Amino acid sequence: SQGSHPVAAELIRGFGGAFLNHTLLLSDPEDLRESYEKGIAALEQALSWEAQNITADLTGGTKPMVAGLALALSGRGVTFG
């Protein structure tokens, strides 16, 4: 959600160049399908960077956001934080 931007900015400051992030905003945080599709898109971006560790932070997400991301990312080597 838009509330994630400050969290991402704090992580970038803390990890510097060792941390890459990709932000995708949802037009409807209650749309399970959109959350799933954005989760797949974010994973594809991370894999294109040849990421060694991928963490999805679901804190503060709506129930459909959390469910969509969990469905999209489970079993694909992503750690949930």
Tab-separated table of C-alpha atoms in Angstrom:
chain	number	residue	atom	x	y	z
A	1	SER	CA	0.000	0.000	0.000
A	2	GLN	CA	1.033	3.634	-0.141
A	3	GLY	CA	1.884	3.384	3.550
A	4	SER	CA	4.778	1.052	2.639
A	5	HIS	CA	6.900	3.794	1.073
A	6	PRO	CA	8.329	5.063	4.405
A	7	VAL	CA	9.186	1.489	5.435
A	8	ALA	CA	10.988	0.831	2.136
A	9	ALA	CA	12.868	4.114	2.430
A	10	GLU	CA	14.054	3.188	5.927
A	11	LEU	CA	15.279	-0.214	4.732
A	12	ILE	CA	17.168	1.365	1.838
A	13	ARG	CA	18.883	3.807	4.212
A	14	GLY	CA	19.826	0.963	6.544
A	15	PHE	CA	21.164	-1.433	3.923
A	16	GLY	CA	22.481	1.009	1.331
A	17	GLY	CA	23.503	-0.544	-1.971
A	18	ALA	CA	23.038	-4.091	-0.658
A	19	PHE	CA	19.265	-3.702	-0.721
A	20	LEU	CA	17.081	-3.518	-3.829
A	21	ASN	CA	13.365	-2.955	-3.693
A	22	HIS	CA	10.588	-2.864	-6.221
A	23	THR	CA	7.345	-1.121	-5.345
A	24	LEU	CA	4.068	-1.916	-7.053
A	25	LEU	CA	0.978	-0.043	-5.891
A	26	LEU	CA	-2.469	-1.600	-5.903
A	27	SER	CA	-5.424	0.298	-7.246
A	28	ASP	CA	-7.754	-1.756	-5.007
A	29	PRO	CA	-6.304	-3.207	-1.777
A	30	GLU	CA	-9.432	-5.393	-1.446
A	31	ASP	CA	-8.823	-7.143	-4.805
A	32	LEU	CA	-7.323	-10.606	-4.243
A	33	ARG	CA	-6.539	-11.124	-7.945
A	34	GLU	CA	-4.691	-7.815	-8.240
A	35	SER	CA	-2.637	-8.635	-5.124
A	36	TYR	CA	-1.746	-12.037	-6.590
A	37	GLU	CA	-0.746	-10.543	-9.959
A	38	LYS	CA	1.371	-7.818	-8.337
A	39	GLY	CA	3.052	-10.442	-6.159
A	40	ILE	CA	4.012	-12.463	-9.251
A	41	ALA	CA	5.287	-9.292	-10.974
A	42	ALA	CA	7.393	-8.341	-7.940
A	43	LEU	CA	8.862	-11.845	-7.742
A	44	GLU	CA	9.740	-11.767	-11.446
A	45	GLN	CA	11.528	-8.435	-10.916
A	46	ALA	CA	13.499	-9.803	-7.956
A	47	LEU	CA	14.498	-12.878	-9.946
A	48	SER	CA	15.651	-10.685	-12.849
A	49	TRP	CA	18.044	-9.051	-10.349
A	50	GLU	CA	19.300	-12.549	-9.461
A	51	ALA	CA	18.308	-11.918	-5.851
A	52	GLN	CA	19.830	-14.325	-3.334
A	53	ASN	CA	17.261	-13.578	-0.607
A	54	ILE	CA	13.706	-12.437	-1.207
A	55	THR	CA	11.568	-11.329	1.726
A	56	ALA	CA	7.924	-10.321	1.560
A	57	ASP	CA	6.732	-8.173	4.452
A	58	LEU	CA	2.975	-8.554	4.736
A	59	THR	CA	2.659	-6.300	7.781
A	60	GLY	CA	-0.187	-3.845	7.466
A	61	GLY	CA	-1.721	-5.448	4.385
A	62	THR	CA	-5.442	-5.992	4.027
A	63	LYS	CA	-6.675	-9.588	4.247
A	64	PRO	CA	-6.991	-9.854	0.421
A	65	MET	CA	-3.492	-8.369	0.006
A	66	VAL	CA	-1.969	-10.886	2.415
A	67	ALA	CA	-3.865	-13.800	0.856
A	68	GLY	CA	-2.952	-12.773	-2.699
A	69	LEU	CA	0.735	-12.397	-1.879
A	70	ALA	CA	0.800	-15.650	0.082
A	71	LEU	CA	-0.742	-17.501	-2.858
A	72	ALA	CA	1.629	-15.861	-5.349
A	73	LEU	CA	4.849	-16.331	-3.372
A	74	SER	CA	4.450	-19.543	-1.345
A	75	GLY	CA	6.661	-22.402	-2.440
A	76	ARG	CA	8.873	-20.095	-4.526
A	77	GLY	CA	11.741	-19.523	-2.119
A	78	VAL	CA	10.357	-16.324	-0.616
A	79	THR	CA	10.676	-15.665	3.113
A	80	PHE	CA	7.734	-13.976	4.786
A	81	GLY	CA	8.641	-11.369	7.379
